[in-house]
């Protein structure tokens, strides 16, 4: 496959995962460098871990914020931002990533189903989440909300309900093309989106250097790094 033709009546659903940010220098979760101090993500990104040891979880996300400061979007992010300029609301960009690299590349309407690293909220009250780009690496304690609750990352941990599911399911039902990029297919419900889109009539394509665990849900698999494949599929004219 060289370029991916998009018809005037096509609606495109793009699901991105950690692989789309790998070429920017952010480690994937299940890759060789995906461990943090020997912990798998499942051991740190859960409400149980937060209740058991909020300081440890806070340090993990402080480290992630530090790493995030230095990274920049790669040609894969840029190709998707340009595609949004071309397709407008016919493109639905849903990311599992908590980084802001799609936005830094120029994407305007990014649906962060697993939340955002640079936002925090109270773990007790309903005060809305706040933009929070500060690094807490130097803080001795996890910050507190005025209500006394702990200030946690606005991120969806295992066992929590992903954000924006209503609009995601609506867009999946209306898509004619579904593209998953750089996601292993290990984490649900995102791993079920390809099958849902296909059942609703979409053609499904995967892009990444290796086949995902849910390969059976894709009509086609384009093996390669997204920073190279996406600009080829969607050349800038
Ligand atoms: C490249 C590349 C390059 C490399 N170019 N590609 C048993 C069965 C089924 C489900 C469950 C089950 N037990 C529990 C569950 C549910 C659970 C789950 O799925 N667990 C699995 C581990 C089994 N899911 C949940 O709990 C979710 N909530 C939920 O289900 O609520 C119930 C509900 C459902 C539906 C409706 C209503 C209610 C919540 C999941 C939250 C996930 N959170 C995390 C961490 C938080 C974010 C953070 O700290 O950053 O989100 S986990 C982590 O995995 C992160 C990611 O978003 C997510 C997905 O990972 P991703 O993106 O796929 O990364 P990798 O590393 O796995 O893969 C990278 C890929 O890139 C690889 O394939 C590489 O080949 C590729 N790659 N270089 C392109 N250059
Ligand atoms: Zn509070």
PDB file of C-alpha atoms and ligand atoms in Angstrom:
ATOM      1  CA  UNK A   1       0.000   0.000   0.000  1.00  0.00           C
ATOM      2  CA  UNK A   2       1.429   3.410  -0.967  1.00  0.00           C
ATOM      3  CA  UNK A   3      -1.246   6.065  -0.494  1.00  0.00           C
ATOM      4  CA  UNK A   4      -4.635   5.444   1.086  1.00  0.00           C
ATOM      5  CA  UNK A   5      -7.368   6.937  -1.080  1.00  0.00           C
ATOM      6  CA  UNK A   6     -10.180   8.634   0.871  1.00  0.00           C
ATOM      7  CA  UNK A   7     -13.485   9.242  -0.894  1.00  0.00           C
ATOM      8  CA  UNK A   8     -15.562  12.390  -0.343  1.00  0.00           C
ATOM      9  CA  UNK A   9     -18.127  10.448   1.661  1.00  0.00           C
ATOM     10  CA  UNK A  10     -15.648   8.482   3.796  1.00  0.00           C
ATOM     11  CA  UNK A  11     -15.537   8.943   7.546  1.00  0.00           C
ATOM     12  CA  UNK A  12     -12.260   7.978   9.154  1.00  0.00           C
ATOM     13  CA  UNK A  13     -11.810   6.758  12.737  1.00  0.00           C
ATOM     14  CA  UNK A  14      -8.166   6.743  13.865  1.00  0.00           C
ATOM     15  CA  UNK A  15      -7.171   5.025  17.114  1.00  0.00           C
ATOM     16  CA  UNK A  16      -3.611   5.715  18.223  1.00  0.00           C
ATOM     17  CA  UNK A  17      -1.549   3.997  20.904  1.00  0.00           C
ATOM     18  CA  UNK A  18       1.876   4.334  22.486  1.00  0.00           C
ATOM     19  CA  UNK A  19       3.633   3.263  19.267  1.00  0.00           C
ATOM     20  CA  UNK A  20       2.721   6.531  17.516  1.00  0.00           C
ATOM     21  CA  UNK A  21       4.822   8.397  20.101  1.00  0.00           C
ATOM     22  CA  UNK A  22       7.699   5.883  20.199  1.00  0.00           C
ATOM     23  CA  UNK A  23       9.698   7.714  17.520  1.00  0.00           C
ATOM     24  CA  UNK A  24       9.381  10.878  19.627  1.00  0.00           C
ATOM     25  CA  UNK A  25      11.251   9.098  22.416  1.00  0.00           C
ATOM     26  CA  UNK A  26       8.373   8.033  24.684  1.00  0.00           C
ATOM     27  CA  UNK A  27       8.700   4.353  25.640  1.00  0.00           C
ATOM     28  CA  UNK A  28       5.778   2.058  24.837  1.00  0.00           C
ATOM     29  CA  UNK A  29       4.181   0.169  27.711  1.00  0.00           C
ATOM     30  CA  UNK A  30       4.784  -3.373  26.618  1.00  0.00           C
ATOM     31  CA  UNK A  31       8.084  -2.822  24.814  1.00  0.00           C
ATOM     32  CA  UNK A  32      11.499  -3.785  26.192  1.00  0.00           C
ATOM     33  CA  UNK A  33      11.934  -0.359  27.852  1.00  0.00           C
ATOM     34  CA  UNK A  34       8.379  -0.205  29.223  1.00  0.00           C
ATOM     35  CA  UNK A  35       9.201  -0.943  32.847  1.00  0.00           C
ATOM     36  CA  UNK A  36       9.502   1.767  35.507  1.00  0.00           C
ATOM     37  CA  UNK A  37      11.803   0.796  38.376  1.00  0.00           C
ATOM     38  CA  UNK A  38      10.997  -2.823  37.543  1.00  0.00           C
ATOM     39  CA  UNK A  39       7.204  -2.293  37.717  1.00  0.00           C
ATOM     40  CA  UNK A  40       4.861  -3.197  34.863  1.00  0.00           C
ATOM     41  CA  UNK A  41       2.261  -0.507  34.073  1.00  0.00           C
ATOM     42  CA  UNK A  42      -0.508  -2.716  35.495  1.00  0.00           C
ATOM     43  CA  UNK A  43       1.196  -2.458  38.922  1.00  0.00           C
ATOM     44  CA  UNK A  44       1.337   1.354  38.967  1.00  0.00           C
ATOM     45  CA  UNK A  45      -1.688   2.492  36.960  1.00  0.00           C
ATOM     46  CA  UNK A  46      -4.491   1.213  39.179  1.00  0.00           C
ATOM     47  CA  UNK A  47      -6.721   2.607  41.936  1.00  0.00           C
ATOM     48  CA  UNK A  48      -5.385  -0.145  44.224  1.00  0.00           C
ATOM     49  CA  UNK A  49      -1.795   1.068  43.718  1.00  0.00           C
ATOM     50  CA  UNK A  50      -2.921   4.654  44.396  1.00  0.00           C
ATOM     51  CA  UNK A  51      -4.647   3.710  47.638  1.00  0.00           C
ATOM     52  CA  UNK A  52      -1.739   1.527  48.748  1.00  0.00           C
ATOM     53  CA  UNK A  53       1.061   3.942  47.868  1.00  0.00           C
ATOM     54  CA  UNK A  54       0.021   7.318  46.370  1.00  0.00           C
ATOM     55  CA  UNK A  55       3.566   8.673  46.712  1.00  0.00           C
ATOM     56  CA  UNK A  56       4.965   5.911  44.514  1.00  0.00           C
ATOM     57  CA  UNK A  57       2.269   6.428  41.875  1.00  0.00           C
ATOM     58  CA  UNK A  58       2.795  10.209  42.029  1.00  0.00           C
ATOM     59  CA  UNK A  59       6.537   9.712  41.473  1.00  0.00           C
ATOM     60  CA  UNK A  60       5.804   7.558  38.436  1.00  0.00           C
ATOM     61  CA  UNK A  61       3.684  10.307  36.891  1.00  0.00           C
ATOM     62  CA  UNK A  62       6.188  13.008  37.935  1.00  0.00           C
ATOM     63  CA  UNK A  63       8.821  11.097  36.005  1.00  0.00           C
ATOM     64  CA  UNK A  64       6.459  10.836  33.045  1.00  0.00           C
ATOM     65  CA  UNK A  65       5.873  14.636  33.132  1.00  0.00           C
ATOM     66  CA  UNK A  66       9.631  15.219  33.156  1.00  0.00           C
ATOM     67  CA  UNK A  67      10.164  12.985  30.137  1.00  0.00           C
ATOM     68  CA  UNK A  68       7.216  14.643  28.379  1.00  0.00           C
ATOM     69  CA  UNK A  69       8.814  18.106  28.637  1.00  0.00           C
ATOM     70  CA  UNK A  70      11.578  17.140  26.233  1.00  0.00           C
ATOM     71  CA  UNK A  71       9.614  15.307  23.540  1.00  0.00           C
ATOM     72  CA  UNK A  72       8.346  16.678  20.255  1.00  0.00           C
ATOM     73  CA  UNK A  73       5.840  15.345  17.701  1.00  0.00           C
ATOM     74  CA  UNK A  74       7.172  13.102  14.923  1.00  0.00           C
ATOM     75  CA  UNK A  75       6.100  12.889  11.247  1.00  0.00           C
ATOM     76  CA  UNK A  76       3.307  10.446  12.166  1.00  0.00           C
ATOM     77  CA  UNK A  77       1.624  13.019  14.443  1.00  0.00           C
ATOM     78  CA  UNK A  78       2.116  15.695  11.791  1.00  0.00           C
ATOM     79  CA  UNK A  79       0.549  13.539   9.050  1.00  0.00           C
ATOM     80  CA  UNK A  80      -2.566  13.028  11.224  1.00  0.00           C
ATOM     81  CA  UNK A  81      -2.811  16.758  11.999  1.00  0.00           C
ATOM     82  CA  UNK A  82      -2.676  17.543   8.277  1.00  0.00           C
ATOM     83  CA  UNK A  83      -5.298  14.893   7.630  1.00  0.00           C
ATOM     84  CA  UNK A  84      -7.591  16.685  10.088  1.00  0.00           C
ATOM     85  CA  UNK A  85      -7.096  19.928   8.154  1.00  0.00           C
ATOM     86  CA  UNK A  86      -8.161  18.087   5.003  1.00  0.00           C
ATOM     87  CA  UNK A  87     -11.074  16.035   6.366  1.00  0.00           C
ATOM     88  CA  UNK A  88     -12.384  18.289   9.132  1.00  0.00           C
ATOM     89  CA  UNK A  89     -15.058  16.551  11.170  1.00  0.00           C
ATOM     90  CA  UNK A  90     -14.928  13.481   8.914  1.00  0.00           C
ATOM     91  CA  UNK A  91     -11.848  12.500  10.917  1.00  0.00           C
ATOM     92  CA  UNK A  92     -12.347  11.233  14.476  1.00  0.00           C
ATOM     93  CA  UNK A  93      -8.993  11.012  16.251  1.00  0.00           C
ATOM     94  CA  UNK A  94      -9.156   8.906  19.390  1.00  0.00           C
ATOM     95  CA  UNK A  95      -5.955   8.343  21.333  1.00  0.00           C
ATOM     96  CA  UNK A  96      -5.166   6.045  24.219  1.00  0.00           C
ATOM     97  CA  UNK A  97      -2.094   8.178  24.830  1.00  0.00           C
ATOM     98  CA  UNK A  98      -1.981  10.613  27.692  1.00  0.00           C
ATOM     99  CA  UNK A  99       0.741  12.726  26.061  1.00  0.00           C
ATOM    100  CA  UNK A 100      -0.025  15.957  24.164  1.00  0.00           C
ATOM    101  CA  UNK A 101       1.930  15.211  20.999  1.00  0.00           C
ATOM    102  CA  UNK A 102      -1.115  15.139  18.704  1.00  0.00           C
ATOM    103  CA  UNK A 103      -2.024  18.637  19.922  1.00  0.00           C
ATOM    104  CA  UNK A 104       1.589  19.829  19.614  1.00  0.00           C
ATOM    105  CA  UNK A 105       1.527  18.646  15.990  1.00  0.00           C
ATOM    106  CA  UNK A 106      -1.584  20.749  15.347  1.00  0.00           C
ATOM    107  CA  UNK A 107      -4.507  18.347  15.813  1.00  0.00           C
ATOM    108  CA  UNK A 108      -7.452  20.327  17.214  1.00  0.00           C
ATOM    109  CA  UNK A 109     -10.005  17.660  18.099  1.00  0.00           C
ATOM    110  CA  UNK A 110      -8.257  14.868  19.975  1.00  0.00           C
ATOM    111  CA  UNK A 111     -10.325  12.502  22.096  1.00  0.00           C
ATOM    112  CA  UNK A 112      -8.173  11.291  25.000  1.00  0.00           C
ATOM    113  CA  UNK A 113      -9.960   8.147  26.137  1.00  0.00           C
ATOM    114  CA  UNK A 114      -7.369   7.401  28.865  1.00  0.00           C
ATOM    115  CA  UNK A 115      -7.069  10.992  30.073  1.00  0.00           C
ATOM    116  CA  UNK A 116      -4.203  13.462  29.939  1.00  0.00           C
ATOM    117  CA  UNK A 117      -0.857  13.508  31.715  1.00  0.00           C
ATOM    118  CA  UNK A 118      -0.899  17.300  32.064  1.00  0.00           C
ATOM    119  CA  UNK A 119      -4.190  17.369  33.957  1.00  0.00           C
ATOM    120  CA  UNK A 120      -4.932  16.523  37.573  1.00  0.00           C
ATOM    121  CA  UNK A 121      -8.031  16.206  39.708  1.00  0.00           C
ATOM    122  CA  UNK A 122      -9.100  15.469  43.254  1.00  0.00           C
ATOM    123  CA  UNK A 123      -9.511  11.821  44.215  1.00  0.00           C
ATOM    124  CA  UNK A 124     -12.381  12.700  46.540  1.00  0.00           C
ATOM    125  CA  UNK A 125     -14.596  15.601  45.375  1.00  0.00           C
ATOM    126  CA  UNK A 126     -16.102  16.576  42.026  1.00  0.00           C
ATOM    127  CA  UNK A 127     -13.976  19.704  41.503  1.00  0.00           C
ATOM    128  CA  UNK A 128     -13.237  19.693  37.732  1.00  0.00           C
ATOM    129  CA  UNK A 129      -9.802  18.585  36.480  1.00  0.00           C
ATOM    130  CA  UNK A 130      -7.209  21.347  36.088  1.00  0.00           C
ATOM    131  CA  UNK A 131      -4.395  21.877  33.610  1.00  0.00           C
ATOM    132  CA  UNK A 132      -1.280  20.866  35.444  1.00  0.00           C
ATOM    133  CA  UNK A 133       2.046  20.986  33.638  1.00  0.00           C
ATOM    134  CA  UNK A 134       4.141  21.349  36.790  1.00  0.00           C
ATOM    135  CA  UNK A 135       6.650  18.726  37.669  1.00  0.00           C
ATOM    136  CA  UNK A 136       6.183  17.367  41.147  1.00  0.00           C
ATOM    137  CA  UNK A 137       9.434  15.442  41.203  1.00  0.00           C
ATOM    138  CA  UNK A 138      10.782  17.802  43.856  1.00  0.00           C
ATOM    139  CA  UNK A 139       7.702  17.736  46.096  1.00  0.00           C
ATOM    140  CA  UNK A 140       7.975  15.629  49.204  1.00  0.00           C
ATOM    141  CA  UNK A 141       4.254  14.938  49.361  1.00  0.00           C
ATOM    142  CA  UNK A 142       1.380  14.399  46.969  1.00  0.00           C
ATOM    143  CA  UNK A 143      -0.507  17.740  46.717  1.00  0.00           C
ATOM    144  CA  UNK A 144      -3.931  18.001  48.338  1.00  0.00           C
ATOM    145  CA  UNK A 145      -7.199  19.511  47.170  1.00  0.00           C
ATOM    146  CA  UNK A 146      -8.772  22.177  49.451  1.00  0.00           C
ATOM    147  CA  UNK A 147     -11.334  19.501  50.431  1.00  0.00           C
ATOM    148  CA  UNK A 148      -8.542  17.353  51.877  1.00  0.00           C
ATOM    149  CA  UNK A 149      -8.527  14.772  49.077  1.00  0.00           C
ATOM    150  CA  UNK A 150      -5.372  13.817  47.237  1.00  0.00           C
ATOM    151  CA  UNK A 151      -4.588  15.425  43.886  1.00  0.00           C
ATOM    152  CA  UNK A 152      -4.276  12.607  41.343  1.00  0.00           C
ATOM    153  CA  UNK A 153      -3.445  12.469  37.634  1.00  0.00           C
ATOM    154  CA  UNK A 154      -6.548  12.767  35.431  1.00  0.00           C
ATOM    155  CA  UNK A 155      -5.759   9.408  33.873  1.00  0.00           C
ATOM    156  CA  UNK A 156      -7.866   6.281  33.404  1.00  0.00           C
ATOM    157  CA  UNK A 157      -6.352   3.459  35.414  1.00  0.00           C
ATOM    158  CA  UNK A 158      -7.141  -0.234  35.107  1.00  0.00           C
ATOM    159  CA  UNK A 159     -10.639  -0.945  36.352  1.00  0.00           C
ATOM    160  CA  UNK A 160     -11.792   2.657  35.716  1.00  0.00           C
ATOM    161  CA  UNK A 161     -14.180   3.621  32.935  1.00  0.00           C
ATOM    162  CA  UNK A 162     -12.521   5.264  29.924  1.00  0.00           C
ATOM    163  CA  UNK A 163     -13.605   8.815  29.028  1.00  0.00           C
ATOM    164  CA  UNK A 164     -15.821   9.892  26.100  1.00  0.00           C
ATOM    165  CA  UNK A 165     -17.199   6.408  25.385  1.00  0.00           C
ATOM    166  CA  UNK A 166     -20.531   7.737  24.094  1.00  0.00           C
ATOM    167  CA  UNK A 167     -18.958   9.858  21.356  1.00  0.00           C
ATOM    168  CA  UNK A 168     -16.444   7.100  20.583  1.00  0.00           C
ATOM    169  CA  UNK A 169     -19.150   4.474  20.089  1.00  0.00           C
ATOM    170  CA  UNK A 170     -21.145   6.894  17.959  1.00  0.00           C
ATOM    171  CA  UNK A 171     -18.123   7.596  15.730  1.00  0.00           C
ATOM    172  CA  UNK A 172     -17.297   3.882  15.447  1.00  0.00           C
ATOM    173  CA  UNK A 173     -20.821   3.236  14.198  1.00  0.00           C
ATOM    174  CA  UNK A 174     -20.491   5.895  11.492  1.00  0.00           C
ATOM    175  CA  UNK A 175     -16.943   5.180  10.259  1.00  0.00           C
ATOM    176  CA  UNK A 176     -16.265   3.768   6.795  1.00  0.00           C
ATOM    177  CA  UNK A 177     -12.518   3.464   7.444  1.00  0.00           C
ATOM    178  CA  UNK A 178     -10.928   2.456  10.754  1.00  0.00           C
ATOM    179  CA  UNK A 179      -7.212   2.857  11.309  1.00  0.00           C
ATOM    180  CA  UNK A 180      -5.365   1.677  14.416  1.00  0.00           C
ATOM    181  CA  UNK A 181      -1.805   2.903  14.812  1.00  0.00           C
ATOM    182  CA  UNK A 182       0.841   1.636  17.236  1.00  0.00           C
ATOM    183  CA  UNK A 183      -1.348  -0.184  19.731  1.00  0.00           C
ATOM    184  CA  UNK A 184      -0.767  -3.776  20.837  1.00  0.00           C
ATOM    185  CA  UNK A 185      -4.454  -4.695  21.199  1.00  0.00           C
ATOM    186  CA  UNK A 186      -3.815  -5.811  24.794  1.00  0.00           C
ATOM    187  CA  UNK A 187      -6.050  -3.305  26.593  1.00  0.00           C
ATOM    188  CA  UNK A 188      -9.853  -3.187  26.447  1.00  0.00           C
ATOM    189  CA  UNK A 189     -12.206  -1.644  25.509  1.00  0.00           C
ATOM    190  CA  UNK A 190      -9.887   0.017  22.921  1.00  0.00           C
ATOM    191  CA  UNK A 191      -8.842  -3.408  21.628  1.00  0.00           C
ATOM    192  CA  UNK A 192     -12.470  -4.118  20.697  1.00  0.00           C
ATOM    193  CA  UNK A 193     -12.958  -0.961  18.583  1.00  0.00           C
ATOM    194  CA  UNK A 194     -11.657  -2.494  15.330  1.00  0.00           C
ATOM    195  CA  UNK A 195     -14.171  -5.323  15.529  1.00  0.00           C
ATOM    196  CA  UNK A 196     -16.972  -2.881  16.388  1.00  0.00           C
ATOM    197  CA  UNK A 197     -16.122  -0.665  13.409  1.00  0.00           C
ATOM    198  CA  UNK A 198     -15.913  -3.655  11.104  1.00  0.00           C
ATOM    199  CA  UNK A 199     -19.291  -4.933  12.253  1.00  0.00           C
ATOM    200  CA  UNK A 200     -20.703  -1.498  11.436  1.00  0.00           C
ATOM    201  CA  UNK A 201     -19.300  -1.808   7.900  1.00  0.00           C
ATOM    202  CA  UNK A 202     -15.875  -0.141   8.065  1.00  0.00           C
ATOM    203  CA  UNK A 203     -12.715  -1.332   6.376  1.00  0.00           C
ATOM    204  CA  UNK A 204     -10.114  -1.858   9.141  1.00  0.00           C
ATOM    205  CA  UNK A 205      -6.372  -1.277   8.805  1.00  0.00           C
ATOM    206  CA  UNK A 206      -3.536  -1.644  11.338  1.00  0.00           C
ATOM    207  CA  UNK A 207      -0.207   0.227  11.172  1.00  0.00           C
ATOM    208  CA  UNK A 208       2.791  -0.751  13.277  1.00  0.00           C
ATOM    209  CA  UNK A 209       6.034  -2.707  13.177  1.00  0.00           C
ATOM    210  CA  UNK A 210       4.412  -5.951  14.366  1.00  0.00           C
ATOM    211  CA  UNK A 211       0.984  -7.536  14.205  1.00  0.00           C
ATOM    212  CA  UNK A 212      -1.275  -6.625  17.142  1.00  0.00           C
ATOM    213  CA  UNK A 213      -2.928  -9.214  19.408  1.00  0.00           C
ATOM    214  CA  UNK A 214      -6.296  -8.429  17.768  1.00  0.00           C
ATOM    215  CA  UNK A 215      -4.954  -8.947  14.228  1.00  0.00           C
ATOM    216  CA  UNK A 216      -8.087 -10.949  13.323  1.00  0.00           C
ATOM    217  CA  UNK A 217     -10.173  -7.745  13.476  1.00  0.00           C
ATOM    218  CA  UNK A 218      -8.203  -6.048  10.678  1.00  0.00           C
ATOM    219  CA  UNK A 219      -8.665  -6.370   6.931  1.00  0.00           C
ATOM    220  CA  UNK A 220      -5.131  -5.214   6.343  1.00  0.00           C
ATOM    221  CA  UNK A 221      -1.950  -4.833   8.360  1.00  0.00           C
ATOM    222  CA  UNK A 222       0.719  -2.364   7.169  1.00  0.00           C
ATOM    223  CA  UNK A 223       3.955  -3.338   8.892  1.00  0.00           C
ATOM    224  CA  UNK A 224       6.262  -0.401   9.590  1.00  0.00           C
ATOM    225  CA  UNK A 225       6.903   2.508  11.927  1.00  0.00           C
ATOM    226  CA  UNK A 226       4.096   5.046  11.947  1.00  0.00           C
ATOM    227  CA  UNK A 227       6.470   8.012  11.509  1.00  0.00           C
ATOM    228  CA  UNK A 228       7.321   6.589   8.111  1.00  0.00           C
ATOM    229  CA  UNK A 229       4.073   4.872   7.079  1.00  0.00           C
ATOM    230  CA  UNK A 230       1.563   7.638   7.927  1.00  0.00           C
ATOM    231  CA  UNK A 231       3.217  10.346   5.768  1.00  0.00           C
ATOM    232  CA  UNK A 232       3.324   7.821   2.914  1.00  0.00           C
ATOM    233  CA  UNK A 233      -0.341   6.879   3.277  1.00  0.00           C
ATOM    234  CA  UNK A 234      -1.427  10.518   3.598  1.00  0.00           C
ATOM    235  CA  UNK A 235       1.025  12.667   1.615  1.00  0.00           C
ATOM    236  CA  UNK A 236       0.809  16.411   2.063  1.00  0.00           C
ATOM    237  CA  UNK A 237      -0.272  18.165  -1.131  1.00  0.00           C
TER     238      UNK A 237
HETATM  239  C1  LIG B   1       4.992   1.169  17.014  1.00  0.00           C
HETATM  240  C2  LIG B   1       6.209   1.779  16.930  1.00  0.00           C
HETATM  241  C3  LIG B   1       6.324   2.734  15.913  1.00  0.00           C
HETATM  242  C4  LIG B   1       6.390   0.419  18.524  1.00  0.00           C
HETATM  243  N1  LIG B   1       5.289   2.971  15.145  1.00  0.00           N
HETATM  244  N2  LIG B   1       3.950   1.369  16.282  1.00  0.00           N
HETATM  245  C5  LIG B   1      -9.731  -9.475  30.920  1.00  0.00           C
HETATM  246  C6  LIG B   1     -10.185  -9.509  29.615  1.00  0.00           C
HETATM  247  C7  LIG B   1     -10.594  -8.337  28.964  1.00  0.00           C
HETATM  248  C8  LIG B   1     -10.538  -7.114  29.614  1.00  0.00           C
HETATM  249  C9  LIG B   1     -10.071  -7.100  30.913  1.00  0.00           C
HETATM  250  C10 LIG B   1      -9.677  -8.265  31.545  1.00  0.00           C
HETATM  251  N3  LIG B   1      -9.277  -7.935  32.797  1.00  0.00           N
HETATM  252  C11 LIG B   1      -9.392  -6.593  32.947  1.00  0.00           C
HETATM  253  C12 LIG B   1      -9.884  -6.078  31.804  1.00  0.00           C
HETATM  254  C13 LIG B   1     -10.154  -4.640  31.530  1.00  0.00           C
HETATM  255  C14 LIG B   1      -8.855  -3.854  31.441  1.00  0.00           C
HETATM  256  C15 LIG B   1      -7.913  -4.535  30.451  1.00  0.00           C
HETATM  257  O1  LIG B   1      -8.022  -4.387  29.248  1.00  0.00           O
HETATM  258  N4  LIG B   1      -6.915  -5.245  30.959  1.00  0.00           N
HETATM  259  C16 LIG B   1      -5.976  -5.984  30.086  1.00  0.00           C
HETATM  260  C17 LIG B   1      -4.556  -5.812  30.614  1.00  0.00           C
HETATM  261  C18 LIG B   1      -6.441  -7.395  29.988  1.00  0.00           C
HETATM  262  N5  LIG B   1      -9.232  -2.542  30.966  1.00  0.00           N
HETATM  263  C19 LIG B   1      -9.595  -1.581  31.799  1.00  0.00           C
HETATM  264  O2  LIG B   1      -9.572  -1.748  33.008  1.00  0.00           O
HETATM  265  C20 LIG B   1     -10.109  -0.309  31.179  1.00  0.00           C
HETATM  266  N6  LIG B   1     -11.369   0.003  31.741  1.00  0.00           N
HETATM  267  C21 LIG B   1     -12.423  -0.769  31.560  1.00  0.00           C
HETATM  268  O3  LIG B   1     -12.378  -1.808  30.906  1.00  0.00           O
HETATM  269  O4  LIG B   1     -13.541  -0.284  32.173  1.00  0.00           O
HETATM  270  C22 LIG B   1     -14.735  -1.071  32.074  1.00  0.00           C
HETATM  271  C23 LIG B   1     -15.619  -0.529  31.002  1.00  0.00           C
HETATM  272  C24 LIG B   1     -15.411  -0.907  29.689  1.00  0.00           C
HETATM  273  C25 LIG B   1     -16.250  -0.404  28.705  1.00  0.00           C
HETATM  274  C26 LIG B   1     -17.287   0.418  29.047  1.00  0.00           C
HETATM  275  C27 LIG B   1     -17.479   0.808  30.376  1.00  0.00           C
HETATM  276  C28 LIG B   1     -16.645   0.306  31.349  1.00  0.00           C
HETATM  277  C29 LIG B   1      -9.179   0.856  31.496  1.00  0.00           C
HETATM  278  C30 LIG B   1      -7.868   0.711  30.820  1.00  0.00           C
HETATM  279  C31 LIG B   1      -6.918   1.817  31.252  1.00  0.00           C
HETATM  280  C32 LIG B   1      -5.569   1.672  30.589  1.00  0.00           C
HETATM  281  N7  LIG B   1      -4.677   2.568  31.190  1.00  0.00           N
HETATM  282  C33 LIG B   1      -3.293   2.603  30.683  1.00  0.00           C
HETATM  283  C34 LIG B   1      -2.372   3.352  31.688  1.00  0.00           C
HETATM  284  C35 LIG B   1      -2.818   4.700  32.002  1.00  0.00           C
HETATM  285  C36 LIG B   1      -2.162   5.708  31.145  1.00  0.00           C
HETATM  286  C37 LIG B   1      -0.747   6.029  31.548  1.00  0.00           C
HETATM  287  O5  LIG B   1      -0.332   5.902  32.689  1.00  0.00           O
HETATM  288  O6  LIG B   1      -0.055   6.424  30.617  1.00  0.00           O
HETATM  289  O7  LIG B   1      -3.250   3.172  29.377  1.00  0.00           O
HETATM  290  S1  LIG B   1      -2.549   1.011  30.489  1.00  0.00           S
HETATM  291  C38 LIG B   1      -1.602   1.420  29.095  1.00  0.00           C
HETATM  292  O8  LIG B   1      -2.026   0.521  28.046  1.00  0.00           O
HETATM  293  C39 LIG B   1      -2.019   2.841  28.683  1.00  0.00           C
HETATM  294  C40 LIG B   1      -2.253   2.657  27.209  1.00  0.00           C
HETATM  295  O9  LIG B   1      -3.117   3.666  26.731  1.00  0.00           O
HETATM  296  C41 LIG B   1      -2.803   1.274  27.114  1.00  0.00           C
HETATM  297  C42 LIG B   1      -2.666   0.653  25.739  1.00  0.00           C
HETATM  298  O10 LIG B   1      -1.325   0.441  25.416  1.00  0.00           O
HETATM  299  P1  LIG B   1      -0.846   0.617  23.920  1.00  0.00           P
HETATM  300  O11 LIG B   1      -1.022   2.019  23.505  1.00  0.00           O
HETATM  301  O12 LIG B   1      -1.465  -0.417  23.080  1.00  0.00           O
HETATM  302  O13 LIG B   1       0.740   0.386  24.086  1.00  0.00           O
HETATM  303  P2  LIG B   1       1.564  -0.987  24.045  1.00  0.00           P
HETATM  304  O14 LIG B   1       2.873  -0.690  24.693  1.00  0.00           O
HETATM  305  O15 LIG B   1       0.800  -2.119  24.566  1.00  0.00           O
HETATM  306  O16 LIG B   1       1.772  -1.241  22.488  1.00  0.00           O
HETATM  307  C43 LIG B   1       2.568  -0.390  21.691  1.00  0.00           C
HETATM  308  C44 LIG B   1       2.504  -0.864  20.256  1.00  0.00           C
HETATM  309  O17 LIG B   1       3.231   0.064  19.469  1.00  0.00           O
HETATM  310  C45 LIG B   1       3.157  -2.241  20.030  1.00  0.00           C
HETATM  311  O18 LIG B   1       2.259  -3.067  19.337  1.00  0.00           O
HETATM  312  C46 LIG B   1       4.381  -1.928  19.163  1.00  0.00           C
HETATM  313  O19 LIG B   1       4.616  -2.920  18.171  1.00  0.00           O
HETATM  314  C47 LIG B   1       3.974  -0.638  18.509  1.00  0.00           C
HETATM  315  N8  LIG B   1       5.086   0.220  18.109  1.00  0.00           N
HETATM  316  N9  LIG B   1       7.044   1.232  17.937  1.00  0.00           N
HETATM  317  C48 LIG B   1       4.117   2.315  15.323  1.00  0.00           C
HETATM  318  N10 LIG B   1       7.493   3.386  15.760  1.00  0.00           N
HETATM  319 ZN1  LIG B   2     -11.400  17.745  46.492  1.00  0.00          ZN
END
